[in-house]
PDB file of C-alpha atoms in Angstrom:
ATOM      1  CA  ARG W   1      11.798  10.175  -4.649  1.00  0.00           C
ATOM      2  CA  ALA W   2      12.518  12.877  -2.040  1.00  0.00           C
ATOM      3  CA  ALA W   3       9.086  12.605  -0.374  1.00  0.00           C
ATOM      4  CA  TRP W   4       9.573   8.966   0.119  1.00  0.00           C
ATOM      5  CA  ARG W   5      13.095   9.694   1.810  1.00  0.00           C
ATOM      6  CA  HIS W   6      11.283  12.342   4.002  1.00  0.00           C
ATOM      7  CA  LEU W   7       8.556  10.080   4.818  1.00  0.00           C
ATOM      8  CA  ARG W   8      10.818   7.448   6.034  1.00  0.00           C
ATOM      9  CA  SER W   9      13.324   9.465   7.843  1.00  0.00           C
ATOM     10  CA  ASP W  10      10.405  10.594  10.213  1.00  0.00           C
ATOM     11  CA  ARG W  11       9.475   7.698  12.665  1.00  0.00           C
ATOM     12  CA  ALA W  12       6.009   9.022  13.446  1.00  0.00           C
ATOM     13  CA  MET W  13       5.113   9.737   9.574  1.00  0.00           C
ATOM     14  CA  TRP W  14       6.309   6.380   8.852  1.00  0.00           C
ATOM     15  CA  GLN W  15       4.305   4.615  11.392  1.00  0.00           C
ATOM     16  CA  ALA W  16       1.048   6.580  10.459  1.00  0.00           C
ATOM     17  CA  TYR W  17       1.610   5.655   6.686  1.00  0.00           C
ATOM     18  CA  SER W  18       1.900   1.850   7.501  1.00  0.00           C
ATOM     19  CA  LEU W  19      -0.930   1.942   9.928  1.00  0.00           C
ATOM     20  CA  MET W  20      -2.993   3.737   7.130  1.00  0.00           C
ATOM     21  CA  VAL W  21      -2.207   1.459   4.431  1.00  0.00           C
ATOM     22  CA  THR W  22      -3.117  -1.705   6.646  1.00  0.00           C
ATOM     23  CA  ILE W  23      -6.201  -0.254   7.759  1.00  0.00           C
ATOM     24  CA  VAL W  24      -7.204   0.877   4.322  1.00  0.00           C
ATOM     25  CA  PHE W  25      -6.276  -2.332   2.623  1.00  0.00           C
ATOM     26  CA  LEU W  26      -8.207  -4.433   4.927  1.00  0.00           C
ATOM     27  CA  ALA W  27     -11.180  -2.780   5.903  1.00  0.00           C
ATOM     28  CA  ASN W  28     -12.120  -0.409   3.341  1.00  0.00           C
ATOM     29  CA  PRO W  29     -12.829  -2.897   0.562  1.00  0.00           C
ATOM     30  CA  LEU W  30     -16.120  -3.849   2.345  1.00  0.00           C
ATOM     31  CA  GLN W  31     -17.709  -0.025   1.502  1.00  0.00           C
ATOM     32  CA  GLN W  32     -16.793  -0.962  -2.076  1.00  0.00           C
ATOM     33  CA  LEU W  33     -18.554  -4.377  -2.051  1.00  0.00           C
ATOM     34  CA  VAL W  34     -21.564  -3.425   0.039  1.00  0.00           C
ATOM     35  CA  THR W  35     -23.964  -4.207  -2.957  1.00  0.00           C
ATOM     36  CA  PRO W  36     -22.609  -7.741  -3.505  1.00  0.00           C
ATOM     37  CA  VAL W  37     -22.627  -7.858   0.283  1.00  0.00           C
ATOM     38  CA  VAL W  38     -26.269  -6.980   0.968  1.00  0.00           C
ATOM     39  CA  ARG W  39     -27.427  -9.134  -1.765  1.00  0.00           C
ATOM     40  CA  VAL W  40     -25.438 -12.290  -1.265  1.00  0.00           C
ATOM     41  CA  ILE W  41     -24.686 -12.240   2.629  1.00  0.00           C
ATOM     42  CA  LEU W  42     -28.104 -10.261   3.622  1.00  0.00           C
ATOM     43  CA  ASP W  43     -29.947 -11.797   0.953  1.00  0.00           C
ATOM     44  CA  SER W  44     -31.656  -8.056   0.372  1.00  0.00           C
ATOM     45  CA  GLY W  45     -32.122  -5.733  -1.781  1.00  0.00           C
ATOM     46  CA  PRO W  46     -31.768  -1.621  -2.674  1.00  0.00           C
ATOM     47  CA  THR W  47     -33.416  -0.521   0.367  1.00  0.00           C
ATOM     48  CA  THR W  48     -30.767  -2.314   2.813  1.00  0.00           C
ATOM     49  CA  ILE W  49     -28.059  -1.049   0.323  1.00  0.00           C
ATOM     50  CA  GLY W  50     -29.252   2.561   1.327  1.00  0.00           C
ATOM     51  CA  LEU W  51     -29.469   1.712   4.753  1.00  0.00           C
ATOM     52  CA  VAL W  52     -26.186   0.639   5.671  1.00  0.00           C
ATOM     53  CA  VAL W  53     -24.283   3.224   3.234  1.00  0.00           C
ATOM     54  CA  ALA W  54     -26.430   5.663   5.268  1.00  0.00           C
ATOM     55  CA  CYS W  55     -25.524   4.185   8.745  1.00  0.00           C
ATOM     56  CA  PHE W  56     -21.862   4.101   7.888  1.00  0.00           C
ATOM     57  CA  GLY W  57     -22.042   7.755   6.705  1.00  0.00           C
ATOM     58  CA  VAL W  58     -23.807   8.946   9.859  1.00  0.00           C
ATOM     59  CA  GLY W  59     -21.333   7.132  11.815  1.00  0.00           C
ATOM     60  CA  SER W  60     -18.467   8.930  10.157  1.00  0.00           C
ATOM     61  CA  VAL W  61     -20.067  12.067  11.365  1.00  0.00           C
ATOM     62  CA  VAL W  62     -20.509  11.189  14.656  1.00  0.00           C
ATOM     63  CA  GLY W  63     -16.913   9.920  14.958  1.00  0.00           C
ATOM     64  CA  ALA W  64     -15.405  13.191  13.453  1.00  0.00           C
ATOM     65  CA  PHE W  65     -17.399  15.130  16.013  1.00  0.00           C
ATOM     66  CA  ALA W  66     -16.718  12.636  18.956  1.00  0.00           C
ATOM     67  CA  LEU W  67     -12.852  12.490  18.436  1.00  0.00           C
ATOM     68  CA  PRO W  68     -11.470  15.910  19.715  1.00  0.00           C
ATOM     69  CA  HIS W  69     -13.622  15.483  22.989  1.00  0.00           C
ATOM     70  CA  LEU W  70     -13.176  11.661  23.464  1.00  0.00           C
ATOM     71  CA  VAL W  71      -9.697  11.227  25.465  1.00  0.00           C
ATOM     72  CA  ARG W  72      -6.919  13.241  26.432  1.00  0.00           C
ATOM     73  CA  PRO W  73      -4.538  14.610  23.549  1.00  0.00           C
ATOM     74  CA  GLU W  74      -1.749  12.156  24.699  1.00  0.00           C
ATOM     75  CA  ASP W  75      -3.936   9.220  24.752  1.00  0.00           C
ATOM     76  CA  ARG W  76      -5.072   9.370  21.488  1.00  0.00           C
ATOM     77  CA  GLY W  77      -2.528   7.163  19.679  1.00  0.00           C
ATOM     78  CA  ARG W  78      -4.090   4.227  21.746  1.00  0.00           C
ATOM     79  CA  VAL W  79      -7.487   5.598  20.240  1.00  0.00           C
ATOM     80  CA  ILE W  80      -6.194   4.888  16.967  1.00  0.00           C
ATOM     81  CA  LEU W  81      -5.561   0.976  17.493  1.00  0.00           C
ATOM     82  CA  VAL W  82      -8.791   0.531  19.458  1.00  0.00           C
ATOM     83  CA  ALA W  83     -10.572   2.120  16.933  1.00  0.00           C
ATOM     84  CA  ALA W  84      -9.001   0.177  14.201  1.00  0.00           C
ATOM     85  CA  THR W  85      -9.308  -3.183  16.357  1.00  0.00           C
ATOM     86  CA  ALA W  86     -13.271  -2.420  16.464  1.00  0.00           C
ATOM     87  CA  LEU W  87     -13.277  -1.655  12.843  1.00  0.00           C
ATOM     88  CA  GLY W  88     -11.861  -4.948  11.903  1.00  0.00           C
ATOM     89  CA  ALA W  89     -14.071  -7.021  14.483  1.00  0.00           C
ATOM     90  CA  GLN W  90     -17.173  -5.244  12.903  1.00  0.00           C
ATOM     91  CA  VAL W  91     -15.982  -6.226   9.262  1.00  0.00           C
ATOM     92  CA  ALA W  92     -15.694  -9.677  10.754  1.00  0.00           C
ATOM     93  CA  LEU W  93     -19.103  -9.574  12.105  1.00  0.00           C
ATOM     94  CA  VAL W  94     -20.753  -8.575   9.158  1.00  0.00           C
ATOM     95  CA  ALA W  95     -19.531 -11.805   7.127  1.00  0.00           C
ATOM     96  CA  VAL W  96     -20.447 -13.934  10.230  1.00  0.00           C
ATOM     97  CA  ILE W  97     -24.002 -12.713  11.253  1.00  0.00           C
ATOM     98  CA  PRO W  98     -26.288 -12.024   8.533  1.00  0.00           C
ATOM     99  CA  TRP W  99     -29.002  -9.940  10.020  1.00  0.00           C
ATOM    100  CA  VAL W 100     -29.928  -6.660   8.440  1.00  0.00           C
ATOM    101  CA  PRO W 101     -30.492  -4.713  11.942  1.00  0.00           C
ATOM    102  CA  LEU W 102     -27.390  -5.974  13.269  1.00  0.00           C
ATOM    103  CA  SER W 103     -25.440  -5.106  10.044  1.00  0.00           C
ATOM    104  CA  ALA W 104     -26.928  -1.678   9.794  1.00  0.00           C
ATOM    105  CA  GLY W 105     -25.603  -1.054  13.438  1.00  0.00           C
ATOM    106  CA  LEU W 106     -22.066  -2.614  12.371  1.00  0.00           C
ATOM    107  CA  PHE W 107     -21.967  -0.498   9.405  1.00  0.00           C
ATOM    108  CA  PHE W 108     -22.737   2.860  11.683  1.00  0.00           C
ATOM    109  CA  GLY W 109     -19.934   1.445  14.102  1.00  0.00           C
ATOM    110  CA  GLN W 110     -17.685   1.014  11.005  1.00  0.00           C
ATOM    111  CA  GLY W 111     -17.964   4.827  10.350  1.00  0.00           C
ATOM    112  CA  VAL W 112     -17.250   5.903  13.822  1.00  0.00           C
ATOM    113  CA  ALA W 113     -14.244   3.345  14.099  1.00  0.00           C
ATOM    114  CA  TYR W 114     -13.032   4.544  10.616  1.00  0.00           C
ATOM    115  CA  MET W 115     -13.011   8.330  11.597  1.00  0.00           C
ATOM    116  CA  LEU W 116     -11.258   7.696  14.969  1.00  0.00           C
ATOM    117  CA  ALA W 117      -8.833   5.492  13.363  1.00  0.00           C
ATOM    118  CA  ILE W 118      -7.882   7.622  10.278  1.00  0.00           C
ATOM    119  CA  SER W 119      -8.348  11.317  11.313  1.00  0.00           C
ATOM    120  CA  PRO W 120      -5.563  11.514  13.421  1.00  0.00           C
ATOM    121  CA  LEU W 121      -3.195   9.849  10.872  1.00  0.00           C
ATOM    122  CA  VAL W 122      -3.995  12.401   8.481  1.00  0.00           C
ATOM    123  CA  ALA W 123      -3.273  14.875  11.071  1.00  0.00           C
ATOM    124  CA  THR W 124       0.288  13.637  11.667  1.00  0.00           C
ATOM    125  CA  PHE W 125       1.309  14.076   8.051  1.00  0.00           C
ATOM    126  CA  HIS W 126      -0.085  17.903   7.973  1.00  0.00           C
ATOM    127  CA  LEU W 127       1.702  18.613  11.063  1.00  0.00           C
ATOM    128  CA  ARG W 128       4.847  16.741  10.698  1.00  0.00           C
ATOM    129  CA  ALA W 129       5.900  17.161   7.122  1.00  0.00           C
ATOM    130  CA  GLU W 130       8.476  19.964   6.599  1.00  0.00           C
ATOM    131  CA  PRO W 131       6.828  22.960   4.820  1.00  0.00           C
ATOM    132  CA  SER W 132       8.914  22.519   1.676  1.00  0.00           C
ATOM    133  CA  ALA W 133       7.946  18.885   1.244  1.00  0.00           C
ATOM    134  CA  ARG W 134       4.140  19.104   2.772  1.00  0.00           C
ATOM    135  CA  ALA W 135       2.586  18.891  -0.752  1.00  0.00           C
ATOM    136  CA  ARG W 136       4.578  15.932  -1.807  1.00  0.00           C
ATOM    137  CA  VAL W 137       4.175  14.095   1.338  1.00  0.00           C
ATOM    138  CA  ILE W 138       0.492  14.373   1.593  1.00  0.00           C
ATOM    139  CA  SER W 139       0.424  13.593  -2.339  1.00  0.00           C
ATOM    140  CA  LEU W 140       2.244  10.096  -1.324  1.00  0.00           C
ATOM    141  CA  PHE W 141      -0.108   9.721   1.658  1.00  0.00           C
ATOM    142  CA  LEU W 142      -3.186   9.918  -0.691  1.00  0.00           C
ATOM    143  CA  VAL W 143      -1.390   7.451  -3.324  1.00  0.00           C
ATOM    144  CA  GLY W 144      -0.862   5.035  -0.507  1.00  0.00           C
ATOM    145  CA  PHE W 145      -4.548   5.495   0.674  1.00  0.00           C
ATOM    146  CA  THR W 146      -6.208   5.073  -3.027  1.00  0.00           C
ATOM    147  CA  THR W 147      -3.501   2.426  -3.744  1.00  0.00           C
ATOM    148  CA  ALA W 148      -4.267   0.318  -0.736  1.00  0.00           C
ATOM    149  CA  MET W 149      -8.013   0.672  -1.111  1.00  0.00           C
ATOM    150  CA  ALA W 150      -7.874  -0.145  -4.990  1.00  0.00           C
ATOM    151  CA  VAL W 151      -5.829  -3.101  -4.269  1.00  0.00           C
ATOM    152  CA  GLY W 152      -7.705  -4.429  -1.117  1.00  0.00           C
ATOM    153  CA  SER W 153     -10.727  -4.056  -3.073  1.00  0.00           C
ATOM    154  CA  VAL W 154      -9.535  -6.201  -6.236  1.00  0.00           C
ATOM    155  CA  VAL W 155      -7.892  -8.858  -3.849  1.00  0.00           C
ATOM    156  CA  GLN W 156     -11.203  -9.353  -1.584  1.00  0.00           C
ATOM    157  CA  SER W 157     -13.419  -9.236  -4.779  1.00  0.00           C
ATOM    158  CA  THR W 158     -11.059 -11.946  -6.637  1.00  0.00           C
ATOM    159  CA  LEU W 159     -11.143 -14.048  -3.491  1.00  0.00           C
ATOM    160  CA  GLY W 160     -15.256 -13.633  -3.234  1.00  0.00           C
ATOM    161  CA  ASP W 161     -15.374 -15.030  -6.700  1.00  0.00           C
ATOM    162  CA  LEU W 162     -13.499 -18.012  -5.932  1.00  0.00           C
ATOM    163  CA  LEU W 163     -14.423 -18.640  -2.243  1.00  0.00           C
ATOM    164  CA  GLY W 164     -17.749 -16.628  -1.716  1.00  0.00           C
ATOM    165  CA  LEU W 165     -17.657 -13.572  -0.179  1.00  0.00           C
ATOM    166  CA  ARG W 166     -17.695 -14.248   3.573  1.00  0.00           C
ATOM    167  CA  ALA W 167     -14.267 -15.761   3.668  1.00  0.00           C
ATOM    168  CA  PRO W 168     -12.469 -12.843   2.311  1.00  0.00           C
ATOM    169  CA  ILE W 169     -14.321 -10.278   4.418  1.00  0.00           C
ATOM    170  CA  LEU W 170     -14.146 -12.480   7.764  1.00  0.00           C
ATOM    171  CA  ALA W 171     -10.158 -12.921   7.137  1.00  0.00           C
ATOM    172  CA  ALA W 172      -9.832  -9.261   6.389  1.00  0.00           C
ATOM    173  CA  GLY W 173     -11.668  -8.208   9.589  1.00  0.00           C
ATOM    174  CA  SER W 174      -9.929 -10.704  11.600  1.00  0.00           C
ATOM    175  CA  GLY W 175      -6.908  -9.896  10.179  1.00  0.00           C
ATOM    176  CA  LEU W 176      -6.861  -6.457  11.094  1.00  0.00           C
ATOM    177  CA  VAL W 177      -7.601  -7.265  14.757  1.00  0.00           C
ATOM    178  CA  LEU W 178      -4.767  -9.390  14.777  1.00  0.00           C
ATOM    179  CA  TRP W 179      -2.556  -6.686  13.322  1.00  0.00           C
ATOM    180  CA  CYS W 180      -3.569  -4.196  15.608  1.00  0.00           C
ATOM    181  CA  VAL W 181      -2.973  -6.685  18.891  1.00  0.00           C
ATOM    182  CA  ALA W 182       0.285  -7.513  17.429  1.00  0.00           C
ATOM    183  CA  THR W 183       1.284  -3.708  16.843  1.00  0.00           C
ATOM    184  CA  ALA W 184       0.238  -2.918  20.518  1.00  0.00           C
ATOM    185  CA  ILE W 185       2.348  -5.487  21.905  1.00  0.00           C
ATOM    186  CA  ALA W 186       5.332  -4.386  19.904  1.00  0.00           C
ATOM    187  CA  GLY W 187       4.523  -0.993  21.007  1.00  0.00           C
ATOM    188  CA  ARG W 188       4.986  -1.752  24.502  1.00  0.00           C
ATOM    189  CA  GLN W 189       8.378  -3.709  23.827  1.00  0.00           C
ATOM    190  CA  ARG W 190      10.451  -1.392  20.827  1.00  0.00           C
ATOM    191  CA  ALA W 191       8.809  -1.321  17.697  1.00  0.00           C
ATOM    192  CA  LEU W 192       6.237   1.275  17.562  1.00  0.00           C
ATOM    193  CA  ASP W 193       6.961   4.640  19.542  1.00  0.00           C
ATOM    194  CA  LEU W 194       3.193   5.185  20.468  1.00  0.00           C
ATOM    195  CA  ASP W 195       4.247   8.142  22.697  1.00  0.00           C
ATOM    196  CA  GLU W 196       5.356   9.865  19.552  1.00  0.00           C
ATOM    197  CA  LEU W 197       2.674   9.383  17.340  1.00  0.00           C
ATOM    198  CA  ARG W 198       0.135   9.779  20.130  1.00  0.00           C
ATOM    199  CA  HIS W 199       1.469  13.293  20.793  1.00  0.00           C
ATOM    200  CA  VAL W 200       1.179  14.480  17.154  1.00  0.00           C
ATOM    201  CA  ALA W 201      -2.106  13.072  16.240  1.00  0.00           C
ATOM    202  CA  GLY W 202      -3.504  14.522  19.334  1.00  0.00           C
ATOM    203  CA  GLY W 203      -2.226  17.998  18.821  1.00  0.00           C
ATOM    204  CA  GLY W 204      -3.271  17.749  15.024  1.00  0.00           C
ATOM    205  CA  VAL W 205      -6.954  17.035  15.737  1.00  0.00           C
ATOM    206  CA  SER W 206      -7.392  19.286  18.584  1.00  0.00           C
ATOM    207  CA  GLY W 207      -5.614  22.180  17.341  1.00  0.00           C
TER     208      GLY W 207
END
């Protein structure tokens, strides 16, 4: 309860938490559903499963190395939203275009975008939490992460049984794109303090 109050009292941490939960809820389930996606949408087998998983892993490594050198620290808040938008678009395209070479490239791109979006958010929690509350706040971050991933996977897999896999994956990817656009527009007005988030996230990754 104290960790939750501390999280809500810090604007940048609360924004980072909301961003993280939304990204993980909508985009992460595709990684958990990769086997049925390959079998049903791509009409392929174990070799393709290994290929797309490996592409996502390589993309994540590339994203991790690219982040500190990608832009100036004060611009990394924008990178979070741009990367999350790209992530959502690539998730949606997996459902729309069932072609193995393209899907391999999309999974690689998802790995890059995922790291560019999530890493600065994690850094925000490490930097902004008070030392006395840091362990509890980071634990709350992990609870939100794993809960969003689990709930998102259950929702998309259940809808996949009812509607087919394409519909929930397309809806999740498109939803993430629309949410990022709406968040960026709100940030220009009053709802999202991108300057504060940008400063903290950039400092955490580069430091």
